[in-house]
Every structure is written in C-alpha cells, then in structure tokens.
Amino acid sequence: MNIIIYLVAAAIVGWVASEIMKDRASLLMNILVGIVGAFLAGYFLSPIFGVGTINDAITLQTMLVTLLGAIILLAIVRLIRRRR
C-alpha cells in the first residue's frame, strides 16, 4: 500500500512541476519526474533546508522540497534539449 501512496504523491508533484514549467507530459512521465525529483531533492536540497523528501514522509514540507527538486530537474532537461 505504501508504494501506491508514494506513486500517487510522485504523480502529483510531477504534474504540478510540469504545470509550473509549462511542460506537458504523460502520467508516466509525471511519476518519473516526481520520483527523480525526490531523489535529486534528497541529495542536494534536504541538507540545505533540513527537511526530508517524500522518500521519508509525505508532509507539506517534504512535498514542497520534492516539488523544488522536480522543477530543477525539468529546468535541467529543458537546458539540455535547447543545446541539441
């Protein structure tokens, strides 16, 4: 049951990040962006802010840190796409 909750939270974070970045993506891509954004946020942003990610617990603070990680991920992908 926890994996389902985690995937739903990742899908929500990925969808919100893609809406903020004006990047239309499928549900699977939104889930992937949410998961990779959580790992990115956990590695780089959690030590800075002192807050975990949705990997630790699903709270408002962790969702915001994960959202920031997903937005950074989408910005990096957009930069790579523009260079090609």
mmCIF file with all atom_site columns, C-alpha atoms in Angstrom:
data_model
loop_
_atom_site.group_PDB
_atom_site.id
_atom_site.type_symbol
_atom_site.label_atom_id
_atom_site.label_alt_id
_atom_site.label_comp_id
_atom_site.label_asym_id
_atom_site.label_entity_id
_atom_site.label_seq_id
_atom_site.pdbx_PDB_ins_code
_atom_site.Cartn_x
_atom_site.Cartn_y
_atom_site.Cartn_z
_atom_site.occupancy
_atom_site.B_iso_or_equiv
_atom_site.pdbx_formal_charge
_atom_site.auth_seq_id
_atom_site.auth_comp_id
_atom_site.auth_asym_id
_atom_site.auth_atom_id
_atom_site.pdbx_PDB_model_num
ATOM 1  C CA . MET A 1 1  ? 0.000  0.000  0.000   1.00 0.00 ? 1  MET A CA 1
ATOM 2  C CA . ASN A 1 2  ? 2.879  2.398  0.696   1.00 0.00 ? 2  ASN A CA 1
ATOM 3  C CA . ILE A 1 3  ? 4.174  2.104  -2.865  1.00 0.00 ? 3  ILE A CA 1
ATOM 4  C CA . ILE A 1 4  ? 0.784  3.192  -4.216  1.00 0.00 ? 4  ILE A CA 1
ATOM 5  C CA . ILE A 1 5  ? 0.721  6.234  -1.939  1.00 0.00 ? 5  ILE A CA 1
ATOM 6  C CA . TYR A 1 6  ? 4.295  7.057  -2.956  1.00 0.00 ? 6  TYR A CA 1
ATOM 7  C CA . LEU A 1 7  ? 3.454  6.801  -6.668  1.00 0.00 ? 7  LEU A CA 1
ATOM 8  C CA . VAL A 1 8  ? 0.367  8.995  -6.249  1.00 0.00 ? 8  VAL A CA 1
ATOM 9  C CA . ALA A 1 9  ? 2.393  11.614 -4.372  1.00 0.00 ? 9  ALA A CA 1
ATOM 10 C CA . ALA A 1 10 ? 5.110  11.468 -7.051  1.00 0.00 ? 10 ALA A CA 1
ATOM 11 C CA . ALA A 1 11 ? 2.494  11.853 -9.797  1.00 0.00 ? 11 ALA A CA 1
ATOM 12 C CA . ILE A 1 12 ? 1.021  14.909 -8.082  1.00 0.00 ? 12 ILE A CA 1
ATOM 13 C CA . VAL A 1 13 ? 4.437  16.503 -7.599  1.00 0.00 ? 13 VAL A CA 1
ATOM 14 C CA . GLY A 1 14 ? 5.436  15.721 -11.192 1.00 0.00 ? 14 GLY A CA 1
ATOM 15 C CA . TRP A 1 15 ? 2.171  17.133 -12.545 1.00 0.00 ? 15 TRP A CA 1
ATOM 16 C CA . VAL A 1 16 ? 2.474  20.359 -10.534 1.00 0.00 ? 16 VAL A CA 1
ATOM 17 C CA . ALA A 1 17 ? 6.110  20.746 -11.624 1.00 0.00 ? 17 ALA A CA 1
ATOM 18 C CA . SER A 1 18 ? 5.206  20.223 -15.279 1.00 0.00 ? 18 SER A CA 1
ATOM 19 C CA . GLU A 1 19 ? 2.390  22.762 -14.957 1.00 0.00 ? 19 GLU A CA 1
ATOM 20 C CA . ILE A 1 20 ? 4.735  25.320 -13.409 1.00 0.00 ? 20 ILE A CA 1
ATOM 21 C CA . MET A 1 21 ? 7.352  24.747 -16.099 1.00 0.00 ? 21 MET A CA 1
ATOM 22 C CA . LYS A 1 22 ? 4.691  24.678 -18.863 1.00 0.00 ? 22 LYS A CA 1
ATOM 23 C CA . ASP A 1 23 ? 5.847  21.224 -19.942 1.00 0.00 ? 23 ASP A CA 1
ATOM 24 C CA . ARG A 1 24 ? 3.049  18.874 -20.954 1.00 0.00 ? 24 ARG A CA 1
ATOM 25 C CA . ALA A 1 25 ? 3.827  15.282 -20.085 1.00 0.00 ? 25 ALA A CA 1
ATOM 26 C CA . SER A 1 26 ? 2.052  11.962 -19.698 1.00 0.00 ? 26 SER A CA 1
ATOM 27 C CA . LEU A 1 27 ? 1.121  10.416 -16.364 1.00 0.00 ? 27 LEU A CA 1
ATOM 28 C CA . LEU A 1 28 ? 4.096  8.060  -16.531 1.00 0.00 ? 28 LEU A CA 1
ATOM 29 C CA . MET A 1 29 ? 6.484  10.945 -17.171 1.00 0.00 ? 29 MET A CA 1
ATOM 30 C CA . ASN A 1 30 ? 4.934  12.920 -14.302 1.00 0.00 ? 30 ASN A CA 1
ATOM 31 C CA . ILE A 1 31 ? 5.509  9.983  -11.951 1.00 0.00 ? 31 ILE A CA 1
ATOM 32 C CA . LEU A 1 32 ? 9.077  9.624  -13.190 1.00 0.00 ? 32 LEU A CA 1
ATOM 33 C CA . VAL A 1 33 ? 9.741  13.356 -12.769 1.00 0.00 ? 33 VAL A CA 1
ATOM 34 C CA . GLY A 1 34 ? 8.325  13.193 -9.230  1.00 0.00 ? 34 GLY A CA 1
ATOM 35 C CA . ILE A 1 35 ? 10.482 10.213 -8.258  1.00 0.00 ? 35 ILE A CA 1
ATOM 36 C CA . VAL A 1 36 ? 13.708 11.526 -9.786  1.00 0.00 ? 36 VAL A CA 1
ATOM 37 C CA . GLY A 1 37 ? 12.935 14.980 -8.378  1.00 0.00 ? 37 GLY A CA 1
ATOM 38 C CA . ALA A 1 38 ? 12.584 13.417 -4.928  1.00 0.00 ? 38 ALA A CA 1
ATOM 39 C CA . PHE A 1 39 ? 15.986 11.783 -5.198  1.00 0.00 ? 39 PHE A CA 1
ATOM 40 C CA . LEU A 1 40 ? 17.528 14.976 -6.548  1.00 0.00 ? 40 LEU A CA 1
ATOM 41 C CA . ALA A 1 41 ? 15.977 16.984 -3.730  1.00 0.00 ? 41 ALA A CA 1
ATOM 42 C CA . GLY A 1 42 ? 17.072 14.430 -1.161  1.00 0.00 ? 42 GLY A CA 1
ATOM 43 C CA . TYR A 1 43 ? 20.655 14.597 -2.319  1.00 0.00 ? 43 TYR A CA 1
ATOM 44 C CA . PHE A 1 44 ? 21.030 18.344 -2.830  1.00 0.00 ? 44 PHE A CA 1
ATOM 45 C CA . LEU A 1 45 ? 18.191 20.248 -1.171  1.00 0.00 ? 45 LEU A CA 1
ATOM 46 C CA . SER A 1 46 ? 17.437 18.320 2.015   1.00 0.00 ? 46 SER A CA 1
ATOM 47 C CA . PRO A 1 47 ? 20.779 19.151 3.654   1.00 0.00 ? 47 PRO A CA 1
ATOM 48 C CA . ILE A 1 48 ? 20.306 22.824 2.779   1.00 0.00 ? 48 ILE A CA 1
ATOM 49 C CA . PHE A 1 49 ? 16.754 23.147 4.114   1.00 0.00 ? 49 PHE A CA 1
ATOM 50 C CA . GLY A 1 50 ? 16.912 20.476 6.812   1.00 0.00 ? 50 GLY A CA 1
ATOM 51 C CA . VAL A 1 51 ? 13.728 18.844 5.517   1.00 0.00 ? 51 VAL A CA 1
ATOM 52 C CA . GLY A 1 52 ? 13.335 15.362 4.097   1.00 0.00 ? 52 GLY A CA 1
ATOM 53 C CA . THR A 1 53 ? 11.624 14.361 0.860   1.00 0.00 ? 53 THR A CA 1
ATOM 54 C CA . ILE A 1 54 ? 8.605  12.209 0.097   1.00 0.00 ? 54 ILE A CA 1
ATOM 55 C CA . ASN A 1 55 ? 11.004 9.277  0.451   1.00 0.00 ? 55 ASN A CA 1
ATOM 56 C CA . ASP A 1 56 ? 10.964 9.942  4.209   1.00 0.00 ? 56 ASP A CA 1
ATOM 57 C CA . ALA A 1 57 ? 7.370  11.028 4.899   1.00 0.00 ? 57 ALA A CA 1
ATOM 58 C CA . ILE A 1 58 ? 4.591  12.718 2.988   1.00 0.00 ? 58 ILE A CA 1
ATOM 59 C CA . THR A 1 59 ? 4.041  16.118 4.585   1.00 0.00 ? 59 THR A CA 1
ATOM 60 C CA . LEU A 1 60 ? 3.635  19.608 3.180   1.00 0.00 ? 60 LEU A CA 1
ATOM 61 C CA . GLN A 1 61 ? 7.294  20.460 3.745   1.00 0.00 ? 61 GLN A CA 1
ATOM 62 C CA . THR A 1 62 ? 8.553  17.295 2.063   1.00 0.00 ? 62 THR A CA 1
ATOM 63 C CA . MET A 1 63 ? 6.176  17.783 -0.862  1.00 0.00 ? 63 MET A CA 1
ATOM 64 C CA . LEU A 1 64 ? 7.492  21.327 -1.378  1.00 0.00 ? 64 LEU A CA 1
ATOM 65 C CA . VAL A 1 65 ? 11.134 20.208 -1.282  1.00 0.00 ? 65 VAL A CA 1
ATOM 66 C CA . THR A 1 66 ? 10.338 17.395 -3.715  1.00 0.00 ? 66 THR A CA 1
ATOM 67 C CA . LEU A 1 67 ? 8.477  19.853 -5.945  1.00 0.00 ? 67 LEU A CA 1
ATOM 68 C CA . LEU A 1 68 ? 11.522 22.116 -5.988  1.00 0.00 ? 68 LEU A CA 1
ATOM 69 C CA . GLY A 1 69 ? 13.694 19.133 -6.948  1.00 0.00 ? 69 GLY A CA 1
ATOM 70 C CA . ALA A 1 70 ? 11.290 18.221 -9.768  1.00 0.00 ? 70 ALA A CA 1
ATOM 71 C CA . ILE A 1 71 ? 11.285 21.800 -11.059 1.00 0.00 ? 71 ILE A CA 1
ATOM 72 C CA . ILE A 1 72 ? 15.089 21.834 -11.064 1.00 0.00 ? 72 ILE A CA 1
ATOM 73 C CA . LEU A 1 73 ? 15.071 18.515 -12.929 1.00 0.00 ? 73 LEU A CA 1
ATOM 74 C CA . LEU A 1 74 ? 12.716 19.878 -15.591 1.00 0.00 ? 74 LEU A CA 1
ATOM 75 C CA . ALA A 1 75 ? 14.855 23.009 -15.945 1.00 0.00 ? 75 ALA A CA 1
ATOM 76 C CA . ILE A 1 76 ? 17.969 20.877 -16.485 1.00 0.00 ? 76 ILE A CA 1
ATOM 77 C CA . VAL A 1 77 ? 16.166 18.737 -19.077 1.00 0.00 ? 77 VAL A CA 1
ATOM 78 C CA . ARG A 1 78 ? 14.959 21.887 -20.855 1.00 0.00 ? 78 ARG A CA 1
ATOM 79 C CA . LEU A 1 79 ? 18.525 23.259 -20.976 1.00 0.00 ? 79 LEU A CA 1
ATOM 80 C CA . ILE A 1 80 ? 19.821 20.002 -22.438 1.00 0.00 ? 80 ILE A CA 1
ATOM 81 C CA . ARG A 1 81 ? 17.062 19.944 -25.064 1.00 0.00 ? 81 ARG A CA 1
ATOM 82 C CA . ARG A 1 82 ? 17.842 23.511 -26.155 1.00 0.00 ? 82 ARG A CA 1
ATOM 83 C CA . ARG A 1 83 ? 21.516 22.741 -26.686 1.00 0.00 ? 83 ARG A CA 1
ATOM 84 C CA . ARG A 1 84 ? 20.729 19.989 -29.187 1.00 0.00 ? 84 ARG A CA 1
#
